[in-house]
JSON list of C-alpha atoms in Angstrom, two decimals:
[
{"chain": "A", "resi": 1, "resn": "ASP", "atom": "CA", "xyz": [-6.05, -7.99, 14.15]},
{"chain": "A", "resi": 2, "resn": "VAL", "atom": "CA", "xyz": [-2.78, -7.03, 12.70]},
{"chain": "A", "resi": 3, "resn": "LYS", "atom": "CA", "xyz": [-1.36, -3.92, 14.07]},
{"chain": "A", "resi": 4, "resn": "VAL", "atom": "CA", "xyz": [1.40, -2.05, 12.37]},
{"chain": "A", "resi": 5, "resn": "THR", "atom": "CA", "xyz": [2.59, 1.20, 14.12]},
{"chain": "A", "resi": 6, "resn": "GLN", "atom": "CA", "xyz": [4.88, 4.06, 12.96]},
{"chain": "A", "resi": 7, "resn": "SER", "atom": "CA", "xyz": [6.84, 6.24, 15.38]},
{"chain": "A", "resi": 8, "resn": "SER", "atom": "CA", "xyz": [5.52, 9.53, 14.25]},
{"chain": "A", "resi": 9, "resn": "ARG", "atom": "CA", "xyz": [2.41, 10.66, 12.21]},
{"chain": "A", "resi": 10, "resn": "TYR", "atom": "CA", "xyz": [4.05, 14.03, 11.32]},
{"chain": "A", "resi": 11, "resn": "LEU", "atom": "CA", "xyz": [7.68, 14.95, 11.15]},
{"chain": "A", "resi": 12, "resn": "VAL", "atom": "CA", "xyz": [9.40, 18.19, 10.13]},
{"chain": "A", "resi": 13, "resn": "LYS", "atom": "CA", "xyz": [13.16, 18.16, 9.43]},
{"chain": "A", "resi": 14, "resn": "ARG", "atom": "CA", "xyz": [15.76, 20.39, 8.02]},
{"chain": "A", "resi": 15, "resn": "THR", "atom": "CA", "xyz": [17.77, 19.64, 4.88]},
{"chain": "A", "resi": 16, "resn": "GLY", "atom": "CA", "xyz": [20.87, 17.66, 5.69]},
{"chain": "A", "resi": 17, "resn": "GLU", "atom": "CA", "xyz": [19.62, 16.12, 8.91]},
{"chain": "A", "resi": 18, "resn": "LYS", "atom": "CA", "xyz": [19.64, 12.32, 9.49]},
{"chain": "A", "resi": 19, "resn": "VAL", "atom": "CA", "xyz": [16.10, 11.00, 9.91]},
{"chain": "A", "resi": 20, "resn": "PHE", "atom": "CA", "xyz": [14.86, 7.84, 11.43]},
{"chain": "A", "resi": 21, "resn": "LEU", "atom": "CA", "xyz": [11.50, 6.42, 10.71]},
{"chain": "A", "resi": 22, "resn": "GLU", "atom": "CA", "xyz": [10.50, 3.35, 12.79]},
{"chain": "A", "resi": 23, "resn": "CYS", "atom": "CA", "xyz": [7.80, 0.69, 12.06]},
{"chain": "A", "resi": 24, "resn": "VAL", "atom": "CA", "xyz": [6.76, -2.15, 14.45]},
{"chain": "A", "resi": 25, "resn": "GLN", "atom": "CA", "xyz": [4.37, -4.86, 13.73]},
{"chain": "A", "resi": 26, "resn": "ASP", "atom": "CA", "xyz": [2.86, -7.21, 16.34]},
{"chain": "A", "resi": 27, "resn": "MET", "atom": "CA", "xyz": [1.95, -10.32, 14.12]},
{"chain": "A", "resi": 28, "resn": "ASP", "atom": "CA", "xyz": [5.20, -12.00, 13.77]},
{"chain": "A", "resi": 29, "resn": "HIS", "atom": "CA", "xyz": [5.31, -11.31, 9.98]},
{"chain": "A", "resi": 30, "resn": "GLU", "atom": "CA", "xyz": [8.51, -12.21, 8.16]},
{"chain": "A", "resi": 31, "resn": "ASN", "atom": "CA", "xyz": [8.27, -9.56, 5.52]},
{"chain": "A", "resi": 32, "resn": "MET", "atom": "CA", "xyz": [8.18, -5.79, 5.98]},
{"chain": "A", "resi": 33, "resn": "PHE", "atom": "CA", "xyz": [8.12, -2.99, 3.64]},
{"chain": "A", "resi": 34, "resn": "TRP", "atom": "CA", "xyz": [8.80, 0.67, 3.24]},
{"chain": "A", "resi": 35, "resn": "TYR", "atom": "CA", "xyz": [6.97, 2.78, 0.67]},
{"chain": "A", "resi": 36, "resn": "ARG", "atom": "CA", "xyz": [6.57, 6.56, -0.20]},
{"chain": "A", "resi": 37, "resn": "GLN", "atom": "CA", "xyz": [3.42, 7.93, -1.57]},
{"chain": "A", "resi": 38, "resn": "ASP", "atom": "CA", "xyz": [3.27, 10.97, -3.65]},
{"chain": "A", "resi": 39, "resn": "PRO", "atom": "CA", "xyz": [0.34, 12.55, -5.62]},
{"chain": "A", "resi": 40, "resn": "GLY", "atom": "CA", "xyz": [0.26, 11.36, -9.24]},
{"chain": "A", "resi": 41, "resn": "LEU", "atom": "CA", "xyz": [3.02, 8.72, -8.55]},
{"chain": "A", "resi": 42, "resn": "GLY", "atom": "CA", "xyz": [1.17, 6.29, -6.25]},
{"chain": "A", "resi": 43, "resn": "LEU", "atom": "CA", "xyz": [2.94, 4.00, -3.99]},
{"chain": "A", "resi": 44, "resn": "ARG", "atom": "CA", "xyz": [6.63, 3.31, -4.70]},
{"chain": "A", "resi": 45, "resn": "LEU", "atom": "CA", "xyz": [8.67, 0.65, -2.89]},
{"chain": "A", "resi": 46, "resn": "ILE", "atom": "CA", "xyz": [11.81, 1.93, -1.27]},
{"chain": "A", "resi": 47, "resn": "TYR", "atom": "CA", "xyz": [13.13, -1.18, 0.49]},
{"chain": "A", "resi": 48, "resn": "PHE", "atom": "CA", "xyz": [11.72, -4.50, 1.84]},
{"chain": "A", "resi": 49, "resn": "SER", "atom": "CA", "xyz": [13.08, -7.12, 4.19]},
{"chain": "A", "resi": 50, "resn": "TYR", "atom": "CA", "xyz": [12.14, -10.86, 4.13]},
{"chain": "A", "resi": 51, "resn": "ASP", "atom": "CA", "xyz": [13.83, -11.73, 7.49]},
{"chain": "A", "resi": 52, "resn": "VAL", "atom": "CA", "xyz": [15.97, -10.29, 10.20]},
{"chain": "A", "resi": 53, "resn": "LYS", "atom": "CA", "xyz": [19.03, -8.61, 8.99]},
{"chain": "A", "resi": 54, "resn": "MET", "atom": "CA", "xyz": [17.93, -9.23, 5.35]},
{"chain": "A", "resi": 55, "resn": "LYS", "atom": "CA", "xyz": [17.08, -6.42, 3.04]},
{"chain": "A", "resi": 56, "resn": "GLU", "atom": "CA", "xyz": [16.37, -5.87, -0.70]},
{"chain": "A", "resi": 57, "resn": "LYS", "atom": "CA", "xyz": [16.19, -2.68, -2.59]},
{"chain": "A", "resi": 58, "resn": "GLY", "atom": "CA", "xyz": [12.97, -1.75, -4.08]},
{"chain": "A", "resi": 59, "resn": "ASP", "atom": "CA", "xyz": [12.39, 0.68, -6.93]},
{"chain": "A", "resi": 60, "resn": "ILE", "atom": "CA", "xyz": [13.62, 3.82, -5.39]},
{"chain": "A", "resi": 61, "resn": "PRO", "atom": "CA", "xyz": [16.31, 3.11, -2.76]},
{"chain": "A", "resi": 62, "resn": "GLU", "atom": "CA", "xyz": [18.61, 6.14, -3.40]},
{"chain": "A", "resi": 63, "resn": "GLY", "atom": "CA", "xyz": [19.14, 8.30, -0.45]},
{"chain": "A", "resi": 64, "resn": "TYR", "atom": "CA", "xyz": [17.56, 5.77, 1.90]},
{"chain": "A", "resi": 65, "resn": "SER", "atom": "CA", "xyz": [18.91, 2.83, 4.01]},
{"chain": "A", "resi": 66, "resn": "VAL", "atom": "CA", "xyz": [17.09, 0.34, 6.27]},
{"chain": "A", "resi": 67, "resn": "SER", "atom": "CA", "xyz": [17.81, -1.78, 9.32]},
{"chain": "A", "resi": 68, "resn": "ARG", "atom": "CA", "xyz": [16.08, -4.80, 10.70]},
{"chain": "A", "resi": 69, "resn": "GLU", "atom": "CA", "xyz": [17.64, -6.08, 13.81]},
{"chain": "A", "resi": 70, "resn": "LYS", "atom": "CA", "xyz": [14.53, -7.60, 15.30]},
{"chain": "A", "resi": 71, "resn": "LYS", "atom": "CA", "xyz": [11.65, -9.27, 13.50]},
{"chain": "A", "resi": 72, "resn": "GLU", "atom": "CA", "xyz": [9.00, -6.94, 14.56]},
{"chain": "A", "resi": 73, "resn": "ARG", "atom": "CA", "xyz": [10.89, -3.82, 13.76]},
{"chain": "A", "resi": 74, "resn": "PHE", "atom": "CA", "xyz": [11.89, -2.32, 10.53]},
{"chain": "A", "resi": 75, "resn": "SER", "atom": "CA", "xyz": [13.66, 1.27, 10.38]},
{"chain": "A", "resi": 76, "resn": "LEU", "atom": "CA", "xyz": [13.92, 3.54, 7.45]},
{"chain": "A", "resi": 77, "resn": "ILE", "atom": "CA", "xyz": [16.89, 5.92, 7.48]},
{"chain": "A", "resi": 78, "resn": "LEU", "atom": "CA", "xyz": [17.43, 9.10, 5.44]},
{"chain": "A", "resi": 79, "resn": "GLU", "atom": "CA", "xyz": [21.11, 9.70, 5.69]},
{"chain": "A", "resi": 80, "resn": "SER", "atom": "CA", "xyz": [20.90, 13.46, 4.75]},
{"chain": "A", "resi": 81, "resn": "ALA", "atom": "CA", "xyz": [17.35, 14.56, 4.30]},
{"chain": "A", "resi": 82, "resn": "SER", "atom": "CA", "xyz": [16.58, 16.57, 1.20]},
{"chain": "A", "resi": 83, "resn": "THR", "atom": "CA", "xyz": [13.55, 18.53, 0.10]},
{"chain": "A", "resi": 84, "resn": "ASN", "atom": "CA", "xyz": [12.66, 16.06, -2.68]},
{"chain": "A", "resi": 85, "resn": "GLN", "atom": "CA", "xyz": [12.19, 13.42, 0.26]},
{"chain": "A", "resi": 86, "resn": "THR", "atom": "CA", "xyz": [9.18, 15.43, 1.48]},
{"chain": "A", "resi": 87, "resn": "SER", "atom": "CA", "xyz": [6.44, 12.68, 1.17]},
{"chain": "A", "resi": 88, "resn": "MET", "atom": "CA", "xyz": [4.17, 10.28, 2.99]},
{"chain": "A", "resi": 89, "resn": "TYR", "atom": "CA", "xyz": [5.97, 7.26, 4.13]},
{"chain": "A", "resi": 90, "resn": "LEU", "atom": "CA", "xyz": [4.08, 4.10, 4.65]},
{"chain": "A", "resi": 91, "resn": "CYS", "atom": "CA", "xyz": [5.33, 0.69, 6.28]},
{"chain": "A", "resi": 92, "resn": "ALA", "atom": "CA", "xyz": [3.62, -2.61, 5.80]},
{"chain": "A", "resi": 93, "resn": "SER", "atom": "CA", "xyz": [4.02, -6.08, 6.86]},
{"chain": "A", "resi": 94, "resn": "LEU", "atom": "CA", "xyz": [3.14, -9.35, 5.27]},
{"chain": "A", "resi": 95, "resn": "ALA", "atom": "CA", "xyz": [2.97, -13.02, 6.53]},
{"chain": "A", "resi": 96, "resn": "ARG", "atom": "CA", "xyz": [4.94, -15.70, 4.62]},
{"chain": "A", "resi": 97, "resn": "LEU", "atom": "CA", "xyz": [2.75, -17.53, 2.09]},
{"chain": "A", "resi": 98, "resn": "ARG", "atom": "CA", "xyz": [0.11, -14.73, 2.32]},
{"chain": "A", "resi": 99, "resn": "LEU", "atom": "CA", "xyz": [0.91, -13.41, -1.17]},
{"chain": "A", "resi": 100, "resn": "GLY", "atom": "CA", "xyz": [-0.18, -9.76, -1.54]},
{"chain": "A", "resi": 101, "resn": "GLU", "atom": "CA", "xyz": [-1.98, -9.23, 1.82]},
{"chain": "A", "resi": 102, "resn": "GLN", "atom": "CA", "xyz": [0.03, -6.40, 3.20]},
{"chain": "A", "resi": 103, "resn": "TYR", "atom": "CA", "xyz": [-1.03, -4.65, 6.19]},
{"chain": "A", "resi": 104, "resn": "PHE", "atom": "CA", "xyz": [-0.04, -0.94, 6.51]},
{"chain": "A", "resi": 105, "resn": "GLY", "atom": "CA", "xyz": [0.75, 1.39, 9.26]},
{"chain": "A", "resi": 106, "resn": "PRO", "atom": "CA", "xyz": [-1.08, 4.74, 9.47]},
{"chain": "A", "resi": 107, "resn": "GLY", "atom": "CA", "xyz": [1.90, 6.69, 7.72]},
{"chain": "A", "resi": 108, "resn": "THR", "atom": "CA", "xyz": [4.49, 9.39, 8.52]},
{"chain": "A", "resi": 109, "resn": "ARG", "atom": "CA", "xyz": [3.95, 12.66, 6.87]},
{"chain": "A", "resi": 110, "resn": "LEU", "atom": "CA", "xyz": [7.51, 13.95, 6.48]},
{"chain": "A", "resi": 111, "resn": "THR", "atom": "CA", "xyz": [8.23, 17.57, 5.61]},
{"chain": "A", "resi": 112, "resn": "VAL", "atom": "CA", "xyz": [11.89, 18.45, 4.82]},
{"chain": "A", "resi": 113, "resn": "THR", "atom": "CA", "xyz": [12.54, 22.28, 4.76]},
{"chain": "B", "resi": 1, "resn": "THR", "atom": "CA", "xyz": [7.75, -4.29, -15.84]},
{"chain": "B", "resi": 2, "resn": "GLN", "atom": "CA", "xyz": [4.28, -5.02, -14.66]},
{"chain": "B", "resi": 3, "resn": "LEU", "atom": "CA", "xyz": [1.81, -2.16, -14.63]},
{"chain": "B", "resi": 4, "resn": "LEU", "atom": "CA", "xyz": [-1.78, -1.85, -13.25]},
{"chain": "B", "resi": 5, "resn": "GLU", "atom": "CA", "xyz": [-3.95, 0.81, -14.76]},
{"chain": "B", "resi": 6, "resn": "GLN", "atom": "CA", "xyz": [-6.92, 2.06, -12.75]},
{"chain": "B", "resi": 7, "resn": "SER", "atom": "CA", "xyz": [-9.85, 3.86, -14.18]},
{"chain": "B", "resi": 8, "resn": "PRO", "atom": "CA", "xyz": [-11.33, 6.37, -13.57]},
{"chain": "B", "resi": 9, "resn": "GLN", "atom": "CA", "xyz": [-8.55, 8.36, -11.69]},
{"chain": "B", "resi": 10, "resn": "PHE", "atom": "CA", "xyz": [-11.33, 10.56, -10.04]},
{"chain": "B", "resi": 11, "resn": "LEU", "atom": "CA", "xyz": [-15.05, 9.90, -9.45]},
{"chain": "B", "resi": 12, "resn": "SER", "atom": "CA", "xyz": [-17.57, 12.13, -7.81]},
{"chain": "B", "resi": 13, "resn": "ILE", "atom": "CA", "xyz": [-21.09, 10.71, -7.29]},
{"chain": "B", "resi": 14, "resn": "GLN", "atom": "CA", "xyz": [-24.30, 11.43, -5.26]},
{"chain": "B", "resi": 15, "resn": "GLU", "atom": "CA", "xyz": [-25.03, 9.26, -2.28]},
{"chain": "B", "resi": 16, "resn": "GLY", "atom": "CA", "xyz": [-27.21, 6.33, -3.34]},
{"chain": "B", "resi": 17, "resn": "GLU", "atom": "CA", "xyz": [-25.70, 5.97, -6.91]},
{"chain": "B", "resi": 18, "resn": "ASN", "atom": "CA", "xyz": [-23.82, 2.82, -8.11]},
{"chain": "B", "resi": 19, "resn": "LEU", "atom": "CA", "xyz": [-20.25, 2.88, -9.46]},
{"chain": "B", "resi": 20, "resn": "THR", "atom": "CA", "xyz": [-17.55, 0.66, -10.82]},
{"chain": "B", "resi": 21, "resn": "VAL", "atom": "CA", "xyz": [-13.93, 1.06, -10.71]},
{"chain": "B", "resi": 22, "resn": "TYR", "atom": "CA", "xyz": [-11.60, -0.75, -12.97]},
{"chain": "B", "resi": 23, "resn": "CYS", "atom": "CA", "xyz": [-8.05, -2.33, -12.63]},
{"chain": "B", "resi": 24, "resn": "ASN", "atom": "CA", "xyz": [-6.27, -3.42, -15.84]},
{"chain": "B", "resi": 25, "resn": "SER", "atom": "CA", "xyz": [-3.00, -5.01, -16.73]},
{"chain": "B", "resi": 26, "resn": "SER", "atom": "CA", "xyz": [-1.32, -6.88, -19.59]},
{"chain": "B", "resi": 27, "resn": "SER", "atom": "CA", "xyz": [0.35, -9.15, -17.06]},
{"chain": "B", "resi": 28, "resn": "VAL", "atom": "CA", "xyz": [-1.10, -12.06, -15.20]},
{"chain": "B", "resi": 29, "resn": "PHE", "atom": "CA", "xyz": [-1.15, -11.97, -11.36]},
{"chain": "B", "resi": 30, "resn": "SER", "atom": "CA", "xyz": [-1.42, -14.76, -8.96]},
{"chain": "B", "resi": 31, "resn": "SER", "atom": "CA", "xyz": [-3.50, -12.69, -6.57]},
{"chain": "B", "resi": 32, "resn": "LEU", "atom": "CA", "xyz": [-5.04, -9.14, -6.59]},
{"chain": "B", "resi": 33, "resn": "GLN", "atom": "CA", "xyz": [-5.84, -7.02, -3.66]},
{"chain": "B", "resi": 34, "resn": "TRP", "atom": "CA", "xyz": [-8.09, -4.03, -3.21]},
{"chain": "B", "resi": 35, "resn": "TYR", "atom": "CA", "xyz": [-7.33, -1.36, -0.56]},
{"chain": "B", "resi": 36, "resn": "ARG", "atom": "CA", "xyz": [-9.06, 1.63, 0.68]},
{"chain": "B", "resi": 37, "resn": "GLN", "atom": "CA", "xyz": [-7.12, 4.58, 1.93]},
{"chain": "B", "resi": 38, "resn": "GLU", "atom": "CA", "xyz": [-8.63, 7.48, 3.80]},
{"chain": "B", "resi": 39, "resn": "PRO", "atom": "CA", "xyz": [-6.84, 10.89, 3.84]},
{"chain": "B", "resi": 40, "resn": "GLY", "atom": "CA", "xyz": [-3.83, 11.00, 6.09]},
{"chain": "B", "resi": 41, "resn": "GLU", "atom": "CA", "xyz": [-4.10, 7.26, 6.78]},
{"chain": "B", "resi": 42, "resn": "GLY", "atom": "CA", "xyz": [-2.47, 3.97, 5.54]},
{"chain": "B", "resi": 43, "resn": "PRO", "atom": "CA", "xyz": [-4.34, 1.72, 3.01]},
{"chain": "B", "resi": 44, "resn": "VAL", "atom": "CA", "xyz": [-6.59, -0.81, 4.56]},
{"chain": "B", "resi": 45, "resn": "LEU", "atom": "CA", "xyz": [-6.96, -4.31, 2.93]},
{"chain": "B", "resi": 46, "resn": "LEU", "atom": "CA", "xyz": [-10.48, -4.94, 1.62]},
{"chain": "B", "resi": 47, "resn": "VAL", "atom": "CA", "xyz": [-10.24, -8.06, -0.18]},
{"chain": "B", "resi": 48, "resn": "THR", "atom": "CA", "xyz": [-7.93, -10.54, -2.03]},
{"chain": "B", "resi": 49, "resn": "VAL", "atom": "CA", "xyz": [-9.01, -12.52, -5.08]},
{"chain": "B", "resi": 50, "resn": "VAL", "atom": "CA", "xyz": [-7.03, -15.43, -6.34]},
{"chain": "B", "resi": 51, "resn": "THR", "atom": "CA", "xyz": [-8.95, -17.53, -8.97]},
{"chain": "B", "resi": 52, "resn": "GLY", "atom": "CA", "xyz": [-9.78, -16.37, -12.43]},
{"chain": "B", "resi": 53, "resn": "GLY", "atom": "CA", "xyz": [-13.41, -15.43, -12.55]},
{"chain": "B", "resi": 54, "resn": "GLU", "atom": "CA", "xyz": [-13.67, -15.19, -8.79]},
{"chain": "B", "resi": 55, "resn": "VAL", "atom": "CA", "xyz": [-16.43, -12.80, -7.45]},
{"chain": "B", "resi": 56, "resn": "LYS", "atom": "CA", "xyz": [-16.41, -11.85, -3.73]},
{"chain": "B", "resi": 57, "resn": "LYS", "atom": "CA", "xyz": [-18.89, -9.57, -1.93]},
{"chain": "B", "resi": 58, "resn": "LEU", "atom": "CA", "xyz": [-18.25, -7.43, 1.07]},
{"chain": "B", "resi": 59, "resn": "LYS", "atom": "CA", "xyz": [-21.71, -5.90, 2.11]},
{"chain": "B", "resi": 60, "resn": "ARG", "atom": "CA", "xyz": [-22.33, -3.32, -0.85]},
{"chain": "B", "resi": 61, "resn": "LEU", "atom": "CA", "xyz": [-19.00, -3.94, -2.52]},
{"chain": "B", "resi": 62, "resn": "THR", "atom": "CA", "xyz": [-18.51, -6.61, -5.23]},
{"chain": "B", "resi": 63, "resn": "PHE", "atom": "CA", "xyz": [-15.01, -7.55, -6.37]},
{"chain": "B", "resi": 64, "resn": "GLN", "atom": "CA", "xyz": [-14.44, -9.42, -9.53]},
{"chain": "B", "resi": 65, "resn": "PHE", "atom": "CA", "xyz": [-11.17, -11.01, -10.85]},
{"chain": "B", "resi": 66, "resn": "GLY", "atom": "CA", "xyz": [-10.98, -11.48, -14.59]},
{"chain": "B", "resi": 67, "resn": "ASP", "atom": "CA", "xyz": [-10.97, -14.91, -16.11]},
{"chain": "B", "resi": 68, "resn": "ALA", "atom": "CA", "xyz": [-7.44, -14.44, -17.20]},
{"chain": "B", "resi": 69, "resn": "ARG", "atom": "CA", "xyz": [-6.24, -12.89, -14.02]},
{"chain": "B", "resi": 70, "resn": "LYS", "atom": "CA", "xyz": [-5.17, -9.74, -15.70]},
{"chain": "B", "resi": 71, "resn": "ASP", "atom": "CA", "xyz": [-7.87, -7.38, -14.60]},
{"chain": "B", "resi": 72, "resn": "SER", "atom": "CA", "xyz": [-10.39, -6.76, -11.86]},
{"chain": "B", "resi": 73, "resn": "SER", "atom": "CA", "xyz": [-13.26, -4.54, -10.98]},
{"chain": "B", "resi": 74, "resn": "LEU", "atom": "CA", "xyz": [-14.96, -3.16, -7.90]},
{"chain": "B", "resi": 75, "resn": "HIS", "atom": "CA", "xyz": [-18.60, -2.36, -7.85]},
{"chain": "B", "resi": 76, "resn": "ILE", "atom": "CA", "xyz": [-20.21, -0.41, -5.20]},
{"chain": "B", "resi": 77, "resn": "THR", "atom": "CA", "xyz": [-24.09, -0.42, -4.87]},
{"chain": "B", "resi": 78, "resn": "ALA", "atom": "CA", "xyz": [-25.91, 2.49, -3.31]},
{"chain": "B", "resi": 79, "resn": "ALA", "atom": "CA", "xyz": [-22.70, 4.44, -2.33]},
{"chain": "B", "resi": 80, "resn": "GLN", "atom": "CA", "xyz": [-22.70, 6.17, 0.98]},
{"chain": "B", "resi": 81, "resn": "THR", "atom": "CA", "xyz": [-20.51, 9.10, 2.21]},
{"chain": "B", "resi": 82, "resn": "GLY", "atom": "CA", "xyz": [-18.46, 6.66, 4.34]},
{"chain": "B", "resi": 83, "resn": "ASP", "atom": "CA", "xyz": [-17.33, 5.15, 1.02]},
{"chain": "B", "resi": 84, "resn": "THR", "atom": "CA", "xyz": [-15.21, 8.29, 0.28]},
{"chain": "B", "resi": 85, "resn": "GLY", "atom": "CA", "xyz": [-11.55, 7.48, -0.16]},
{"chain": "B", "resi": 86, "resn": "LEU", "atom": "CA", "xyz": [-8.78, 6.38, -2.41]},
{"chain": "B", "resi": 87, "resn": "TYR", "atom": "CA", "xyz": [-9.31, 2.82, -3.85]},
{"chain": "B", "resi": 88, "resn": "LEU", "atom": "CA", "xyz": [-6.02, 1.03, -4.71]},
{"chain": "B", "resi": 89, "resn": "CYS", "atom": "CA", "xyz": [-5.63, -2.22, -6.52]},
{"chain": "B", "resi": 90, "resn": "ALA", "atom": "CA", "xyz": [-2.48, -4.19, -6.18]},
{"chain": "B", "resi": 91, "resn": "GLY", "atom": "CA", "xyz": [-1.20, -7.44, -7.74]},
{"chain": "B", "resi": 92, "resn": "ALA", "atom": "CA", "xyz": [1.06, -10.03, -6.54]},
{"chain": "B", "resi": 93, "resn": "SER", "atom": "CA", "xyz": [3.01, -11.79, -9.39]},
{"chain": "B", "resi": 94, "resn": "GLY", "atom": "CA", "xyz": [3.95, -14.88, -7.09]},
{"chain": "B", "resi": 95, "resn": "ALA", "atom": "CA", "xyz": [7.04, -16.90, -8.21]},
{"chain": "B", "resi": 96, "resn": "GLY", "atom": "CA", "xyz": [8.61, -16.25, -4.82]},
{"chain": "B", "resi": 97, "resn": "SER", "atom": "CA", "xyz": [8.17, -12.52, -4.97]},
{"chain": "B", "resi": 98, "resn": "TYR", "atom": "CA", "xyz": [6.41, -10.89, -2.10]},
{"chain": "B", "resi": 99, "resn": "GLN", "atom": "CA", "xyz": [6.27, -7.53, -3.81]},
{"chain": "B", "resi": 100, "resn": "LEU", "atom": "CA", "xyz": [3.17, -5.85, -5.01]},
{"chain": "B", "resi": 101, "resn": "THR", "atom": "CA", "xyz": [2.54, -3.83, -8.07]},
{"chain": "B", "resi": 102, "resn": "PHE", "atom": "CA", "xyz": [0.03, -0.93, -7.20]},
{"chain": "B", "resi": 103, "resn": "GLY", "atom": "CA", "xyz": [-2.21, 0.99, -9.35]},
{"chain": "B", "resi": 104, "resn": "LYS", "atom": "CA", "xyz": [-2.18, 4.69, -8.87]},
{"chain": "B", "resi": 105, "resn": "GLY", "atom": "CA", "xyz": [-5.74, 4.70, -7.43]},
{"chain": "B", "resi": 106, "resn": "THR", "atom": "CA", "xyz": [-9.24, 5.95, -7.98]},
{"chain": "B", "resi": 107, "resn": "LYS", "atom": "CA", "xyz": [-10.22, 8.87, -5.73]},
{"chain": "B", "resi": 108, "resn": "LEU", "atom": "CA", "xyz": [-13.98, 8.57, -4.89]},
{"chain": "B", "resi": 109, "resn": "SER", "atom": "CA", "xyz": [-16.04, 11.26, -3.50]},
{"chain": "B", "resi": 110, "resn": "VAL", "atom": "CA", "xyz": [-19.60, 10.54, -2.41]},
{"chain": "B", "resi": 111, "resn": "ILE", "atom": "CA", "xyz": [-21.66, 13.64, -1.95]},
{"chain": "B", "resi": 112, "resn": "PRO", "atom": "CA", "xyz": [-24.52, 13.72, 0.37]}
]
């Protein structure tokens, strides 16, 4: 079974702090994704990566950056957290040639105060 | 921009009833996925449909992909309280893109 783990289930940070969210997958998947999920807005793609050191902006990249130094690990960075970044953050991975079959981690509920 | 519209947004039914959830788009998708998400957890993949007209069954759940590959439905027979959750459909456009277009979900509550 594919396993995607996220570093924290719940996180509380202050406005202006730098925040790191980490995601690790154990299935050697090439593609990894970061989403945020908000009531009424659904899942929105922040960034994705199709290979080590490669990244592409999603629909809402502003205020975020990412890092993929190793195949199994994809980090999301909030450079200066703001209250409007309070959300559920979900990481997903996908094997090449398996269009659409993304496997999600359990999510990180981030609150910025 | 591709959009997936799910209906209904909310559904509350008694245990034992049947229900159908719809996922519609004006765009063609190369594949369509259904996920279930429980509160505080990440979405879990239920099924992938690829061929127009395809029907897949997963115990009491029946998934259908429209002939034109623009829409899909999920039918649950004799709902159980364990079916409670948020059901999301997601479409892959293919053409070298690995991104998914997600619907906003149908929140199902099954009451004992």
